[in-house]
Short mmCIF file of C-alpha atoms in Angstrom, two decimals:
data_model
loop_
_atom_site.label_atom_id
_atom_site.label_comp_id
_atom_site.label_asym_id
_atom_site.label_seq_id
_atom_site.Cartn_x
_atom_site.Cartn_y
_atom_site.Cartn_z
CA UNK A 392 0.00 0.00 0.00
CA UNK A 393 3.05 2.24 -0.23
CA UNK A 394 1.82 3.73 -3.52
CA UNK A 395 -1.55 4.75 -2.05
CA UNK A 396 0.18 6.21 1.00
CA UNK A 397 2.35 8.30 -1.33
CA UNK A 398 -0.74 9.52 -3.19
CA UNK A 399 -2.35 10.57 0.10
CA UNK A 400 0.81 12.42 1.08
CA UNK A 401 0.51 14.62 -2.02
CA UNK A 402 -2.69 16.00 -0.49
CA UNK A 403 -1.33 16.41 3.03
CA UNK A 404 -0.76 19.96 4.25
CA UNK A 405 2.04 21.19 6.49
CA UNK A 406 -0.49 21.67 9.31
CA UNK A 407 -1.40 17.95 9.21
CA UNK A 408 -4.79 18.28 7.52
CA UNK A 409 -5.57 17.12 3.97
CA UNK A 410 -7.25 18.78 1.03
CA UNK A 411 -10.08 16.69 -0.39
CA UNK A 412 -8.39 16.69 -3.80
CA UNK A 413 -5.75 18.80 -5.57
CA UNK A 414 -8.41 19.77 -8.11
CA UNK A 415 -9.58 23.34 -8.61
CA UNK A 416 -12.96 22.64 -6.98
CA UNK A 417 -11.82 20.48 -4.06
CA UNK A 418 -8.55 22.00 -2.85
CA UNK A 419 -10.15 22.73 0.51
CA UNK A 420 -10.20 21.08 3.90
CA UNK A 421 -13.46 19.29 4.73
CA UNK A 422 -13.87 18.01 8.30
CA UNK A 423 -15.53 14.80 7.10
CA UNK A 424 -13.02 14.09 4.36
CA UNK A 425 -10.05 14.51 6.70
CA UNK A 426 -11.58 12.10 9.24
CA UNK A 427 -12.07 9.43 6.58
CA UNK A 428 -8.71 10.10 4.94
CA UNK A 429 -6.66 9.33 8.05
CA UNK A 430 -8.45 6.10 9.00
CA UNK A 431 -5.65 3.96 7.49
CA UNK A 432 -3.25 5.52 10.00
CA UNK A 433 -5.31 4.77 13.10
CA UNK A 434 -3.49 1.49 13.91
CA UNK A 435 -0.15 2.52 12.40
CA UNK A 436 2.90 3.76 14.35
CA UNK A 437 3.08 7.20 12.75
CA UNK A 438 1.76 10.65 13.63
CA UNK A 439 -0.50 11.30 10.64
CA UNK A 440 -3.70 10.47 12.51
CA UNK A 441 -3.15 12.72 15.50
CA UNK A 442 -1.63 15.52 13.43
CA UNK A 443 -4.79 15.64 11.31
CA UNK A 444 -7.00 15.81 14.39
CA UNK A 445 -4.79 18.48 15.92
CA UNK A 446 -5.37 20.57 12.80
CA UNK A 447 -9.13 20.07 13.04
CA UNK A 448 -9.07 20.90 16.75
CA UNK A 449 -7.11 24.06 15.95
CA UNK A 450 -9.75 25.24 13.50
CA UNK A 451 -12.50 24.44 16.02
CA UNK A 452 -10.61 26.40 18.66
CA UNK A 453 -10.42 29.33 16.24
CA UNK A 454 -14.22 29.28 15.93
CA UNK A 455 -14.96 28.33 19.52
CA UNK A 456 -17.00 31.53 19.88
CA UNK A 457 -19.43 30.20 17.28
CA UNK A 458 -19.69 26.82 18.98
CA UNK A 459 -20.33 28.61 22.29
CA UNK A 460 -23.28 30.50 20.79
CA UNK A 461 -24.81 27.34 19.37
CA UNK A 462 -24.54 25.30 22.52
CA UNK A 463 -27.31 27.64 23.75
CA UNK A 464 -29.07 28.83 20.61
CA UNK A 465 -29.97 26.64 17.64
CA UNK A 466 -28.57 27.97 14.33
CA UNK A 467 -31.13 29.48 11.98
CA UNK A 468 -28.98 30.18 8.92
CA UNK A 469 -26.50 27.85 7.24
CA UNK A 470 -23.51 30.12 7.87
CA UNK A 471 -24.18 29.85 11.62
CA UNK A 472 -23.43 26.12 11.68
CA UNK A 473 -19.94 24.79 12.23
CA UNK A 474 -18.62 25.09 8.71
CA UNK A 475 -18.05 21.94 6.67
CA UNK A 476 -15.04 23.17 4.62
CA UNK A 477 -12.12 25.55 5.08
CA UNK A 478 -9.16 27.00 3.25
CA UNK A 479 -5.85 25.07 3.50
CA UNK A 480 -4.85 27.42 6.35
CA UNK A 481 -8.06 26.43 8.17
CA UNK A 482 -10.11 29.59 7.72
CA UNK A 483 -13.85 29.67 6.97
CA UNK A 484 -14.81 30.40 3.38
CA UNK A 485 -17.24 33.29 2.98
CA UNK A 486 -19.47 31.62 0.42
CA UNK A 487 -22.98 30.12 0.70
CA UNK A 488 -22.70 26.39 1.39
CA UNK A 489 -24.67 23.52 2.89
CA UNK A 490 -22.86 23.69 6.22
CA UNK A 491 -25.53 21.89 8.27
CA UNK A 492 -23.69 18.56 8.36
CA UNK A 493 -24.21 16.85 11.69
CA UNK A 494 -22.59 13.65 10.40
CA UNK A 495 -19.23 15.43 10.16
CA UNK A 496 -19.39 16.45 13.82
CA UNK A 497 -20.43 12.95 14.89
CA UNK A 498 -17.63 11.42 12.83
CA UNK A 499 -15.11 13.85 14.30
CA UNK A 500 -16.11 12.91 17.87
CA UNK A 501 -15.93 9.22 16.98
CA UNK A 502 -12.49 9.72 15.44
CA UNK A 503 -11.14 11.55 18.47
CA UNK A 504 -12.30 8.74 20.74
CA UNK A 505 -10.82 6.08 18.46
CA UNK A 506 -7.50 7.87 18.51
CA UNK A 507 -7.50 8.00 22.31
CA UNK A 508 -8.46 4.31 22.56
CA UNK A 509 -5.57 3.42 20.21
CA UNK A 510 -3.10 5.32 22.36
CA UNK A 511 -2.72 8.26 19.99
CA UNK A 512 -2.01 11.66 21.59
CA UNK A 513 -5.06 13.20 19.94
CA UNK A 514 -6.04 15.46 22.84
CA UNK A 515 -3.17 17.78 23.72
CA UNK A 516 -4.51 19.80 26.62
CA UNK A 517 -7.50 20.96 28.64
CA UNK A 518 -8.72 23.22 25.83
CA UNK A 519 -8.96 20.29 23.39
CA UNK A 520 -11.11 18.44 25.95
CA UNK A 521 -13.31 21.52 26.35
CA UNK A 522 -13.89 21.58 22.60
CA UNK A 523 -15.12 17.97 22.76
CA UNK A 524 -17.50 18.88 25.59
CA UNK A 525 -18.82 21.82 23.59
CA UNK A 526 -19.36 19.75 20.43
CA UNK A 527 -21.46 17.34 22.48
CA UNK A 528 -23.59 20.26 23.69
CA UNK A 529 -23.75 21.63 20.13
CA UNK A 530 -25.34 18.38 18.90
CA UNK A 531 -27.78 18.51 21.80
CA UNK A 532 -28.66 22.13 21.06
CA UNK A 533 -29.43 21.44 17.39
CA UNK A 534 -31.42 18.35 18.47
CA UNK A 535 -29.61 16.21 15.90
CA UNK A 536 -32.16 13.40 16.32
CA UNK A 537 -34.98 15.40 14.74
CA UNK A 538 -32.93 17.96 12.83
CA UNK A 539 -33.01 18.35 9.06
CA UNK A 540 -29.43 18.82 7.82
CA UNK A 541 -27.60 18.86 4.48
CA UNK A 542 -26.25 15.37 5.02
CA UNK A 543 -23.12 13.71 3.72
CA UNK A 544 -23.71 14.91 0.16
CA UNK A 545 -24.29 18.55 1.20
CA UNK A 546 -27.64 18.76 -0.51
CA UNK A 547 -31.28 19.23 0.49
CA UNK A 548 -32.27 19.63 4.13
CA UNK A 549 -33.83 16.44 5.50
CA UNK A 550 -33.47 14.20 8.49
CA UNK A 551 -30.78 11.77 7.29
CA UNK A 552 -30.27 8.38 8.89
CA UNK A 553 -26.55 8.62 8.10
CA UNK A 554 -26.28 11.93 9.98
CA UNK A 555 -28.25 10.70 12.97
CA UNK A 556 -26.24 7.48 13.10
CA UNK A 557 -22.91 9.31 13.00
CA UNK A 558 -24.01 11.45 15.94
CA UNK A 559 -25.15 8.40 17.92
CA UNK A 560 -21.77 6.80 17.22
CA UNK A 561 -19.80 9.90 18.14
CA UNK A 562 -21.70 10.53 21.37
CA UNK A 563 -21.33 6.91 22.46
CA UNK A 564 -17.63 6.97 21.69
CA UNK A 565 -16.84 10.09 23.76
CA UNK A 566 -18.80 9.11 26.87
CA UNK A 567 -15.50 8.49 28.70
CA UNK A 568 -14.12 11.84 27.55
CA UNK A 569 -17.12 14.12 28.03
CA UNK A 570 -20.45 14.42 29.81
CA UNK A 571 -23.00 12.94 27.39
CA UNK A 572 -26.67 12.79 28.47
CA UNK A 573 -27.83 9.24 27.75
CA UNK A 574 -31.20 10.53 26.57
CA UNK A 575 -29.51 12.27 23.63
CA UNK A 576 -28.16 8.91 22.50
CA UNK A 577 -31.52 7.19 23.00
CA UNK A 578 -33.30 9.88 20.99
CA UNK A 579 -30.99 9.23 18.05
CA UNK A 580 -31.45 5.47 18.31
CA UNK A 581 -35.24 5.92 18.23
CA UNK A 582 -34.94 8.05 15.08
CA UNK A 583 -32.83 5.36 13.42
CA UNK A 584 -35.42 2.73 14.26
CA UNK A 585 -38.04 4.90 12.59
CA UNK A 586 -36.06 5.77 9.45
CA UNK A 587 -34.16 2.60 8.60
CA UNK A 588 -33.61 1.02 6.17
CA UNK A 589 -34.39 4.32 4.37
CA UNK A 590 -31.89 7.17 4.40
CA UNK A 591 -34.52 9.93 4.43
CA UNK A 592 -38.03 10.81 3.37
CA UNK A 593 -36.92 11.21 -0.27
CA UNK A 594 -34.18 8.57 -0.53
CA UNK A 595 -34.97 4.92 0.08
CA UNK A 596 -31.44 3.71 -0.69
CA UNK A 597 -28.33 5.84 -0.39
CA UNK A 598 -24.59 5.16 -0.44
CA UNK A 599 -24.28 7.24 2.76
CA UNK A 600 -26.06 4.45 4.66
CA UNK A 601 -22.85 2.41 4.48
CA UNK A 602 -21.41 4.69 7.17
CA UNK A 603 -23.83 3.16 9.68
CA UNK A 604 -22.05 -0.17 9.13
CA UNK A 605 -18.49 1.11 8.68
CA UNK A 606 -17.08 2.90 10.49
CA UNK A 607 -19.90 3.60 12.94
CA UNK A 608 -21.31 0.12 13.59
CA UNK A 609 -24.59 1.46 14.97
CA UNK A 610 -26.93 -1.06 13.33
CA UNK A 611 -27.62 -4.71 14.00
CA UNK A 612 -26.10 -7.41 11.82
CA UNK A 613 -29.49 -8.00 10.24
CA UNK A 614 -29.98 -4.33 9.40
CA UNK A 615 -26.39 -4.06 8.15
CA UNK A 616 -26.94 -6.94 5.78
CA UNK A 617 -30.20 -5.44 4.57
CA UNK A 618 -28.51 -2.09 3.88
CA UNK A 619 -25.65 -3.71 1.97
CA UNK A 620 -27.91 -5.91 -0.11
CA UNK A 621 -30.19 -2.98 -1.00
CA UNK A 622 -27.24 -0.78 -1.96
CA UNK A 623 -25.74 -3.56 -4.07
CA UNK A 624 -28.99 -4.38 -5.81
CA UNK A 625 -30.09 -0.84 -6.62
CA UNK A 626 -26.99 1.33 -6.69
CA UNK A 627 -24.03 -0.79 -7.76
CA UNK A 628 -22.65 -0.29 -11.27
CA UNK A 629 -19.58 -1.40 -13.28
CA UNK A 630 -17.14 1.31 -12.13
CA UNK A 631 -18.48 2.16 -8.71
CA UNK A 632 -21.68 2.83 -6.79
CA UNK A 633 -24.07 5.68 -7.47
CA UNK A 634 -24.98 7.80 -4.45
CA UNK A 635 -28.74 7.44 -4.93
CA UNK A 636 -31.19 6.94 -7.76
CA UNK A 637 -31.74 10.10 -9.77
CA UNK A 638 -28.52 11.80 -8.61
CA UNK A 639 -27.80 14.74 -10.96
CA UNK A 640 -24.15 15.33 -9.98
CA UNK A 641 -21.96 14.67 -13.06
CA UNK A 642 -25.01 13.05 -14.65
CA UNK A 643 -24.57 12.22 -18.34
CA UNK A 644 -27.53 10.05 -19.15
CA UNK A 645 -27.09 8.02 -15.99
CA UNK A 646 -25.91 8.73 -12.46
CA UNK A 647 -22.18 9.12 -11.74
CA UNK A 648 -20.43 6.06 -10.29
CA UNK A 649 -18.50 6.83 -7.11
CA UNK A 650 -15.19 4.99 -6.75
CA UNK A 651 -15.07 4.75 -2.97
CA UNK A 652 -18.27 2.72 -3.10
CA UNK A 653 -16.46 -0.54 -3.87
CA UNK A 654 -13.88 -0.43 -1.03
CA UNK A 655 -16.52 0.91 1.35
CA UNK A 656 -18.74 -2.10 0.62
CA UNK A 657 -15.78 -4.40 1.22
CA UNK A 658 -15.06 -2.78 4.59
CA UNK A 659 -18.70 -3.16 5.60
CA UNK A 660 -18.73 -6.85 4.66
CA UNK A 661 -15.50 -7.28 6.61
CA UNK A 662 -17.24 -6.07 9.76
CA UNK A 663 -19.82 -8.81 9.17
CA UNK A 664 -17.05 -11.38 8.74
CA UNK A 665 -18.06 -12.20 5.15
CA UNK A 666 -14.61 -12.85 3.68
CA UNK A 667 -15.90 -13.98 0.28
CA UNK A 668 -17.59 -10.59 -0.09
CA UNK A 669 -14.43 -8.83 1.09
CA UNK A 670 -12.46 -10.57 -1.67
CA UNK A 671 -15.17 -9.74 -4.22
CA UNK A 672 -15.03 -6.02 -3.46
CA UNK A 673 -11.26 -6.04 -3.20
CA UNK A 674 -11.16 -7.29 -6.80
CA UNK A 675 -13.72 -4.70 -7.87
CA UNK A 676 -11.61 -2.01 -6.21
CA UNK A 677 -8.48 -3.21 -8.01
CA UNK A 678 -10.39 -3.19 -11.30
CA UNK A 679 -10.94 0.58 -11.09
CA UNK A 680 -7.68 1.56 -9.38
CA UNK A 681 -5.34 3.30 -11.86
CA UNK A 682 -1.70 2.10 -12.00
CA UNK A 683 -0.58 5.39 -10.42
CA UNK A 684 -2.98 4.92 -7.48
CA UNK A 685 -4.77 8.21 -8.18
CA UNK A 686 -8.30 6.95 -7.60
CA UNK A 687 -10.86 9.51 -8.79
CA UNK A 688 -13.96 10.71 -7.03
CA UNK A 689 -16.19 9.17 -9.68
CA UNK A 690 -16.72 8.13 -13.26
CA UNK A 691 -19.09 10.46 -15.05
CA UNK A 692 -22.48 8.85 -15.58
CA UNK A 693 -22.54 6.37 -18.45
CA UNK A 694 -18.88 6.89 -19.41
CA UNK A 695 -15.39 5.61 -18.60
CA UNK A 696 -14.23 9.18 -17.96
CA UNK A 697 -13.25 10.22 -14.41
CA UNK A 698 -14.16 13.69 -13.24
CA UNK A 699 -11.57 16.32 -12.38
CA UNK A 700 -11.50 15.56 -8.67
CA UNK A 701 -8.67 13.07 -9.15
CA UNK A 702 -7.33 11.77 -6.90
CA UNK A 703 -9.91 12.03 -4.13
CA UNK A 704 -8.22 11.56 -0.76
CA UNK A 705 -11.24 9.87 0.80
CA UNK A 706 -11.42 7.32 -2.04
CA UNK A 707 -7.69 6.56 -1.93
CA UNK A 708 -7.89 6.02 1.84
CA UNK A 709 -10.83 3.62 1.53
CA UNK A 710 -8.99 1.61 -1.12
CA UNK A 711 -5.89 1.58 1.08
CA UNK A 712 -7.90 0.27 4.05
CA UNK A 713 -9.58 -2.53 2.13
CA UNK A 714 -6.61 -3.69 0.08
CA UNK A 715 -4.37 -3.66 3.13
CA UNK A 716 -6.92 -5.80 4.94
CA UNK A 717 -7.29 -8.15 1.98
CA UNK A 718 -3.50 -8.43 1.76
CA UNK A 719 -3.25 -9.36 5.43
CA UNK A 720 -5.89 -12.05 4.93
CA UNK A 721 -3.93 -13.49 1.98
CA UNK A 722 -0.72 -13.55 4.03
CA UNK A 723 -2.56 -15.27 6.89
CA UNK A 724 -3.90 -17.98 4.58
CA UNK A 725 -0.50 -18.50 2.99
CA UNK A 726 1.02 -18.95 6.42
#
């Protein structure tokens, strides 16, 4: 996986964060993308994981005044939310955007806790711990369990199962690091029971639902299998997985096929212990991985042409995770 690691390093900034892609449109720092991008480094003896979280904590400390306001007062306008993306030097971008993305905050909390549990020096001081406490109160203030947000794809405001599940996961994970009212977790779990297996009122099946299986693991084995089978049956294509039926992003007759869909499916099946499925999606991932390792965001709908967001850090990281896991399995069998 050295090649994929080298590709990721081309998108790593001196402050430890990562741009989503070196492309013109994506050369920004997204909280969610950074958290997914550094997952391969969670168990590894290097500092890339904690350095990335230190960068994200630094930007949250810079905008602590905003978090303070919205631990008491629910945001009304999108710019009032914790922003989803930043410049490479971690400054908010003064441009209208779908910043209501509770899943990114839930994922961040989960990632901090995972780093701590793996012995990573993610939290540096008392102020970092205070930021975690305030993010917990932020999610409570917005009432994430019945709150319409922009979701993982930064689009229309709805209650998204993937956003609710990420918050449930994050709040559970930081219970040993912060004061988390149990009722806030239970409220989210009740919303998931009501929504699943649908993603939202308008989307029955959505690629974002995979996050409930991996990395968040907030659904039962039966529900996980149902989600994976529905995604495979309705969204899987030759070069990736479409986000949802009728998606208009890079649509050219049919929906765009997202490359991280294949490794993501493999990682979900791995959690379920289905090694035959892990091998299947490892091969599918290899089939779309370019020789230079620069895995694109997607293939434009109905074509073999990748879009300009190449490589996409999140996609490269997912491929790295799955292929590393598949390689370890092969070594184990050979032994």
